[in-house]
CSV table of C-alpha atoms and ligand atoms in Angstrom, one decimal:
chain,number,residue,atom,x,y,z
A,49,UNK,CA,-11.1,5.1,-17.4
A,50,UNK,CA,-7.7,4.3,-16.0
A,51,UNK,CA,-7.0,1.0,-14.2
A,52,UNK,CA,-5.7,1.0,-10.6
A,53,UNK,CA,-4.2,-2.1,-9.0
A,54,UNK,CA,-4.2,-1.9,-5.2
A,55,UNK,CA,-2.3,-4.6,-3.2
A,56,UNK,CA,-3.7,-5.6,0.2
A,57,UNK,CA,-7.1,-4.2,-0.5
A,58,UNK,CA,-9.2,-6.7,1.5
A,59,UNK,CA,-9.0,-4.6,4.7
A,60,UNK,CA,-7.8,-1.4,6.3
A,61,UNK,CA,-6.2,1.3,4.2
A,62,UNK,CA,-6.3,-0.7,1.0
A,63,UNK,CA,-10.0,-1.2,1.2
A,64,UNK,CA,-10.5,2.5,2.0
A,65,UNK,CA,-8.5,3.4,-1.1
A,66,UNK,CA,-10.7,1.1,-3.2
A,67,UNK,CA,-13.9,2.7,-1.9
A,68,UNK,CA,-12.5,6.2,-2.4
A,69,UNK,CA,-11.5,5.5,-6.0
A,70,UNK,CA,-14.6,3.5,-6.9
A,71,UNK,CA,-16.5,4.6,-10.1
A,72,UNK,CA,-13.7,6.9,-11.1
A,73,UNK,CA,-11.3,4.0,-12.0
A,74,UNK,CA,-11.3,0.4,-13.1
A,75,UNK,CA,-10.1,-1.4,-9.9
A,76,UNK,CA,-8.1,-4.5,-9.3
A,77,UNK,CA,-8.3,-5.3,-5.6
A,78,UNK,CA,-5.8,-7.8,-4.4
A,79,UNK,CA,-6.1,-9.9,-1.3
A,80,UNK,CA,-4.1,-12.7,0.2
A,81,UNK,CA,-5.9,-14.4,3.1
A,82,UNK,CA,-9.1,-12.4,3.6
A,83,UNK,CA,-11.1,-13.8,0.7
A,84,UNK,CA,-14.5,-13.2,2.2
A,85,UNK,CA,-13.8,-9.6,3.0
A,86,UNK,CA,-12.3,-9.0,-0.5
A,87,UNK,CA,-15.3,-10.6,-2.3
A,88,UNK,CA,-17.8,-8.7,-0.1
A,89,UNK,CA,-16.0,-5.5,-0.9
A,90,UNK,CA,-15.9,-6.3,-4.6
A,91,UNK,CA,-19.7,-7.0,-4.6
A,92,UNK,CA,-20.3,-3.7,-2.8
A,93,UNK,CA,-18.1,-1.7,-5.2
A,94,UNK,CA,-19.8,-3.3,-8.2
A,95,UNK,CA,-23.1,-1.8,-7.3
A,96,UNK,CA,-21.9,1.4,-8.8
A,97,UNK,CA,-18.9,0.2,-10.9
A,98,UNK,CA,-18.9,-2.9,-13.1
A,99,UNK,CA,-15.1,-2.6,-13.5
A,100,UNK,CA,-13.9,-4.2,-10.3
A,101,UNK,CA,-12.2,-7.5,-9.9
A,102,UNK,CA,-10.7,-9.1,-6.7
A,103,UNK,CA,-7.6,-11.2,-7.2
A,104,UNK,CA,-6.0,-13.6,-4.7
A,105,UNK,CA,-2.2,-13.3,-4.7
A,106,UNK,CA,0.6,-13.3,-2.2
A,107,UNK,CA,2.5,-10.3,-3.5
A,108,UNK,CA,5.7,-11.4,-1.8
A,109,UNK,CA,5.9,-14.2,-4.4
A,110,UNK,CA,6.9,-13.5,-8.0
A,111,UNK,CA,4.7,-16.3,-9.4
A,112,UNK,CA,1.6,-14.8,-7.7
A,113,UNK,CA,2.5,-11.3,-8.8
A,114,UNK,CA,2.7,-12.6,-12.4
A,115,UNK,CA,-0.8,-14.2,-12.0
A,116,UNK,CA,-2.2,-10.9,-10.5
A,117,UNK,CA,-1.0,-8.8,-13.4
A,118,UNK,CA,-2.0,-11.4,-16.0
A,119,UNK,CA,-5.6,-11.4,-14.6
A,120,UNK,CA,-5.6,-7.6,-14.4
A,121,UNK,CA,-4.5,-7.3,-18.0
A,122,UNK,CA,-6.9,-10.0,-19.3
A,123,UNK,CA,-9.7,-8.0,-17.8
A,124,UNK,CA,-8.7,-4.4,-18.3
A,125,UNK,CA,-5.9,-4.4,-20.8
A,126,UNK,CA,-3.2,-2.8,-18.7
A,127,UNK,CA,-2.4,-1.3,-15.3
A,128,UNK,CA,-2.0,2.5,-15.3
A,129,UNK,CA,-1.7,3.1,-11.6
A,130,UNK,CA,0.0,0.8,-9.0
A,131,UNK,CA,-0.6,1.2,-5.3
A,132,UNK,CA,1.8,-0.9,-3.3
A,133,UNK,CA,-0.1,-1.0,-0.1
A,134,UNK,CA,0.1,-4.6,1.3
A,135,UNK,CA,2.1,-4.9,4.5
A,136,UNK,CA,2.6,-6.7,7.8
A,137,UNK,CA,4.1,-5.7,11.1
A,138,UNK,CA,6.4,-7.6,13.4
A,139,UNK,CA,6.9,-6.6,17.0
A,140,UNK,CA,10.1,-8.0,18.7
A,141,UNK,CA,13.4,-7.0,20.1
A,142,UNK,CA,16.1,-7.5,17.5
A,143,UNK,CA,17.9,-10.2,19.6
A,144,UNK,CA,14.7,-12.1,19.8
A,145,UNK,CA,13.7,-11.9,16.1
A,146,UNK,CA,13.0,-15.1,14.3
A,147,UNK,CA,14.8,-15.4,10.9
A,148,UNK,CA,11.7,-16.6,9.0
A,149,UNK,CA,9.5,-13.9,10.5
A,150,UNK,CA,12.0,-11.3,9.7
A,151,UNK,CA,12.3,-12.5,6.1
A,152,UNK,CA,8.5,-12.5,5.8
A,153,UNK,CA,8.4,-8.8,6.8
A,154,UNK,CA,11.0,-7.9,4.2
A,155,UNK,CA,9.5,-10.0,1.5
A,156,UNK,CA,5.9,-8.8,2.1
A,157,UNK,CA,6.7,-5.1,2.7
A,158,UNK,CA,9.7,-4.4,0.5
A,159,UNK,CA,10.3,-7.2,-2.0
A,160,UNK,CA,6.6,-7.0,-3.1
A,161,UNK,CA,7.1,-3.3,-4.0
A,162,UNK,CA,10.0,-4.4,-6.2
A,163,UNK,CA,8.2,-7.3,-7.8
A,164,UNK,CA,5.0,-5.4,-8.5
A,165,UNK,CA,6.9,-2.4,-9.9
A,166,UNK,CA,9.1,-4.6,-12.1
A,167,UNK,CA,6.0,-6.2,-13.5
A,168,UNK,CA,4.1,-2.9,-14.0
A,169,UNK,CA,6.9,-0.8,-15.5
A,170,UNK,CA,7.3,-2.1,-19.0
A,171,UNK,CA,3.7,-1.5,-19.9
A,172,UNK,CA,3.8,2.0,-18.3
A,173,UNK,CA,7.0,2.9,-20.2
A,174,UNK,CA,5.6,1.8,-23.5
A,175,UNK,CA,2.5,3.9,-22.9
A,176,UNK,CA,4.5,6.8,-21.5
A,177,UNK,CA,2.1,7.1,-18.5
A,178,UNK,CA,2.1,5.6,-15.1
A,179,UNK,CA,1.8,6.4,-11.4
A,180,UNK,CA,3.2,4.3,-8.6
A,181,UNK,CA,2.4,4.9,-4.9
A,182,UNK,CA,4.3,2.9,-2.2
A,183,UNK,CA,2.8,2.7,1.3
A,184,UNK,CA,5.6,3.6,3.7
A,185,UNK,CA,5.3,4.7,7.4
A,186,UNK,CA,6.6,7.2,9.8
A,187,UNK,CA,8.7,4.3,11.1
A,188,UNK,CA,10.7,4.5,7.8
A,189,UNK,CA,12.0,7.9,8.8
A,190,UNK,CA,12.5,7.6,12.6
A,191,UNK,CA,12.3,3.9,13.4
A,192,UNK,CA,10.7,2.6,16.6
A,193,UNK,CA,11.7,0.3,19.4
A,194,UNK,CA,10.6,-3.3,18.8
A,195,UNK,CA,9.9,-2.5,15.2
A,196,UNK,CA,13.4,-2.5,13.7
A,197,UNK,CA,12.6,-4.9,10.9
A,198,UNK,CA,9.4,-3.1,10.0
A,199,UNK,CA,11.1,0.2,10.2
A,200,UNK,CA,14.0,-1.0,8.0
A,201,UNK,CA,11.5,-2.3,5.4
A,202,UNK,CA,9.8,1.1,5.3
A,203,UNK,CA,13.1,3.1,5.2
A,204,UNK,CA,14.1,1.0,2.2
A,205,UNK,CA,10.8,1.7,0.5
A,206,UNK,CA,11.6,5.4,0.8
A,207,UNK,CA,15.0,5.2,-0.9
A,208,UNK,CA,13.6,2.7,-3.5
A,209,UNK,CA,10.8,5.3,-4.2
A,210,UNK,CA,13.3,8.1,-4.8
A,211,UNK,CA,15.6,6.0,-7.0
A,212,UNK,CA,12.7,4.6,-9.1
A,213,UNK,CA,11.3,8.1,-9.6
A,214,UNK,CA,14.7,9.1,-11.1
A,215,UNK,CA,14.7,6.0,-13.3
A,216,UNK,CA,11.2,6.5,-14.6
A,217,UNK,CA,10.9,10.3,-14.9
A,218,UNK,CA,12.0,10.3,-18.6
A,219,UNK,CA,9.1,7.9,-19.3
A,220,UNK,CA,6.6,10.3,-17.6
A,221,UNK,CA,5.9,7.9,-14.8
A,222,UNK,CA,5.6,9.4,-11.3
A,223,UNK,CA,6.6,7.5,-8.2
A,224,UNK,CA,5.9,8.6,-4.6
A,225,UNK,CA,5.5,7.1,-1.2
A,226,UNK,CA,3.0,7.9,1.6
A,227,UNK,CA,4.2,7.8,5.2
A,228,UNK,CA,1.3,7.6,7.6
A,229,UNK,CA,1.6,7.9,11.4
A,230,UNK,CA,-0.9,5.7,13.2
A,231,UNK,CA,-4.0,4.7,11.3
A,232,UNK,CA,-7.1,3.0,12.8
A,233,UNK,CA,-7.0,-0.5,11.2
A,234,UNK,CA,-6.5,-4.1,12.3
A,235,UNK,CA,-2.7,-3.6,12.1
A,236,UNK,CA,-2.7,-0.9,14.7
A,237,UNK,CA,-5.3,-2.7,16.9
A,238,UNK,CA,-3.3,-5.9,16.9
A,239,UNK,CA,0.0,-4.1,17.6
A,240,UNK,CA,-0.8,-2.0,20.6
A,241,UNK,CA,-2.7,-2.4,23.9
A,242,UNK,CA,-5.4,0.2,24.8
A,243,UNK,CA,-3.0,1.7,27.3
A,244,UNK,CA,-0.3,2.1,24.7
A,245,UNK,CA,-2.7,3.6,22.2
A,246,UNK,CA,-3.8,6.2,24.8
A,247,UNK,CA,-0.1,7.1,25.4
A,248,UNK,CA,0.6,7.3,21.7
A,249,UNK,CA,-2.4,9.5,21.1
A,250,UNK,CA,-1.0,12.1,23.5
A,251,UNK,CA,2.0,12.4,21.1
A,252,UNK,CA,-0.2,13.3,18.1
A,253,UNK,CA,-1.0,17.0,17.8
A,254,UNK,CA,-4.5,16.3,16.5
A,255,UNK,CA,-5.1,14.2,19.6
A,256,UNK,CA,-6.4,11.3,17.5
A,257,UNK,CA,-5.2,8.6,15.0
A,258,UNK,CA,-5.9,8.8,11.3
A,259,UNK,CA,-8.9,7.1,9.7
A,260,UNK,CA,-8.1,4.9,6.7
A,261,UNK,CA,-10.3,7.2,4.5
A,262,UNK,CA,-7.9,10.2,5.3
A,263,UNK,CA,-5.0,8.2,3.8
A,264,UNK,CA,-7.2,7.2,0.8
A,265,UNK,CA,-7.9,10.9,0.1
A,266,UNK,CA,-4.2,11.6,-0.1
A,267,UNK,CA,-3.9,8.6,-2.5
A,268,UNK,CA,-6.7,10.0,-4.6
A,269,UNK,CA,-5.0,13.3,-5.0
A,270,UNK,CA,-1.5,11.9,-5.6
A,271,UNK,CA,-2.6,9.7,-8.5
A,272,UNK,CA,-4.6,12.5,-10.1
A,273,UNK,CA,-3.2,14.8,-12.7
A,274,UNK,CA,-3.6,17.6,-10.1
A,275,UNK,CA,-0.4,16.1,-8.6
A,276,UNK,CA,1.5,16.1,-11.9
A,277,UNK,CA,4.4,18.0,-10.4
A,278,UNK,CA,4.9,15.6,-7.5
A,279,UNK,CA,7.4,12.8,-7.9
A,280,UNK,CA,10.2,11.2,-6.0
A,281,UNK,CA,8.7,12.3,-2.7
A,282,UNK,CA,7.7,10.8,0.6
A,283,UNK,CA,4.5,12.5,1.7
A,284,UNK,CA,3.9,12.5,5.4
A,285,UNK,CA,0.4,12.2,6.9
A,286,UNK,CA,0.6,11.8,10.7
A,287,UNK,CA,-1.5,14.4,12.4
A,288,UNK,CA,1.6,16.1,13.7
A,289,UNK,CA,3.1,13.0,15.2
A,290,UNK,CA,6.6,14.2,14.5
B,525,LIG,P1,-4.1,-4.2,7.8
B,525,LIG,O1,-5.4,-3.7,8.2
B,525,LIG,O2,-3.4,-5.2,8.6
B,525,LIG,O3,-4.3,-4.8,6.3
B,525,LIG,C1,-3.1,-5.3,5.6
B,525,LIG,C2,-3.5,-5.7,4.2
B,525,LIG,O4,-2.3,-6.2,3.6
B,525,LIG,C3,-4.6,-6.7,4.1
B,525,LIG,O5,-5.5,-6.4,3.1
B,525,LIG,C4,-3.8,-8.0,3.8
B,525,LIG,O6,-4.5,-8.9,3.0
B,525,LIG,C5,-2.7,-7.4,3.0
B,525,LIG,N1,-1.5,-8.3,2.9
B,525,LIG,C6,-0.7,-8.7,3.9
B,525,LIG,N2,0.2,-9.6,3.4
B,525,LIG,C7,0.0,-9.7,2.1
B,525,LIG,C8,0.6,-10.5,1.0
B,525,LIG,N3,1.6,-11.3,1.2
B,525,LIG,N4,0.0,-10.4,-0.2
B,525,LIG,C9,-1.1,-9.6,-0.5
B,525,LIG,N5,-1.7,-8.9,0.5
B,525,LIG,C10,-1.2,-9.0,1.8
B,525,LIG,O7,-3.0,-3.1,7.6
B,525,LIG,P2,-3.2,-1.5,7.2
B,525,LIG,O8,-3.1,-0.7,8.5
B,525,LIG,O9,-4.3,-1.3,6.3
B,525,LIG,O10,-1.8,-1.3,6.4
B,525,LIG,C11,-1.7,-1.1,5.0
B,525,LIG,C12,-0.4,-0.5,4.7
B,525,LIG,O11,-0.2,0.7,5.4
B,525,LIG,C13,0.8,-1.4,5.2
B,525,LIG,O12,1.8,-1.3,4.2
B,525,LIG,C14,1.3,-0.8,6.5
B,525,LIG,O13,2.6,-1.0,6.8
B,525,LIG,C15,1.0,0.7,6.2
B,525,LIG,N6,0.9,1.5,7.4
B,525,LIG,C16,-0.1,1.3,8.3
B,525,LIG,C17,-0.2,2.1,9.5
B,525,LIG,C18,-1.2,1.9,10.5
B,525,LIG,O14,-1.1,2.5,11.6
B,525,LIG,N7,-2.2,1.1,10.3
B,525,LIG,C19,0.7,3.1,9.6
B,525,LIG,C20,1.7,3.4,8.7
B,525,LIG,C21,1.8,2.6,7.5
B,525,LIG,P3,-5.2,-10.3,3.6
B,525,LIG,O15,-5.9,-9.9,4.9
B,525,LIG,O16,-6.1,-10.7,2.5
B,525,LIG,O17,-4.1,-11.3,3.8
């Protein structure tokens, strides 16, 4: 049974991924602030899978990332599959952006991907096996007004993904990113008013937003051996939002 480490798995897309992968993998579900939700999720998953642990760590901090991987390795030996999902949004005009808020977005969304990957790679290289999935966004391709910092963090994830895939291909490690459109989670509910959401919905060909489970299904496929020929790619899943 392979071990999957999912960052930001206490809520939203990360929690849906954990539920989707449960009983097929050993799971490390990371959380930062939502302890109760993470522990409730762990308890639920353990009803069918004894190999689930929840670990508190702020993945924007190297010390926390080290702790996260140490606990994962102490419990399950090594991490085979890394899903860099944790992320935050920040709505503001560029001229109004606060420096510390901006830094927090870059550290949480982008630097965490670097830190987690850096920590996971040596073990993957020595085992000649590994899969890394980075959670990007449609904003990483096209940007969005009031979301310049968030968009930049996701655009950088896309190029990081392509570069890392080149670096790790000789070691048989696949690296891909997933770029969702709008997904029904707390993030989307906090970011937009009901009126804005109705307007946005009209721009989606499917006429609705994604459910977190639909993103989780794509993750399940991409980490499986069925996707062995997919690497260095940004997979879009947006209901025709383009
Ligand atoms: P969400 O419902 O707001 O959940 C965010 C998750 O990230 C939570 O589990 C949160 O943990 C975790 N997190 C935040 N900062 C963290 C940190 N410093 N360390 C560890 N965990 C941290 O968001 P979501 O919609 O599921 O988003 C998940 C990913 O998908 C993000 O990368 C987001 O940018 C991307 N995405 C979302 C959408 C969308 O429409 N929802 C669209 C495109 C891409 P705690 O609550 O425990 O702090």
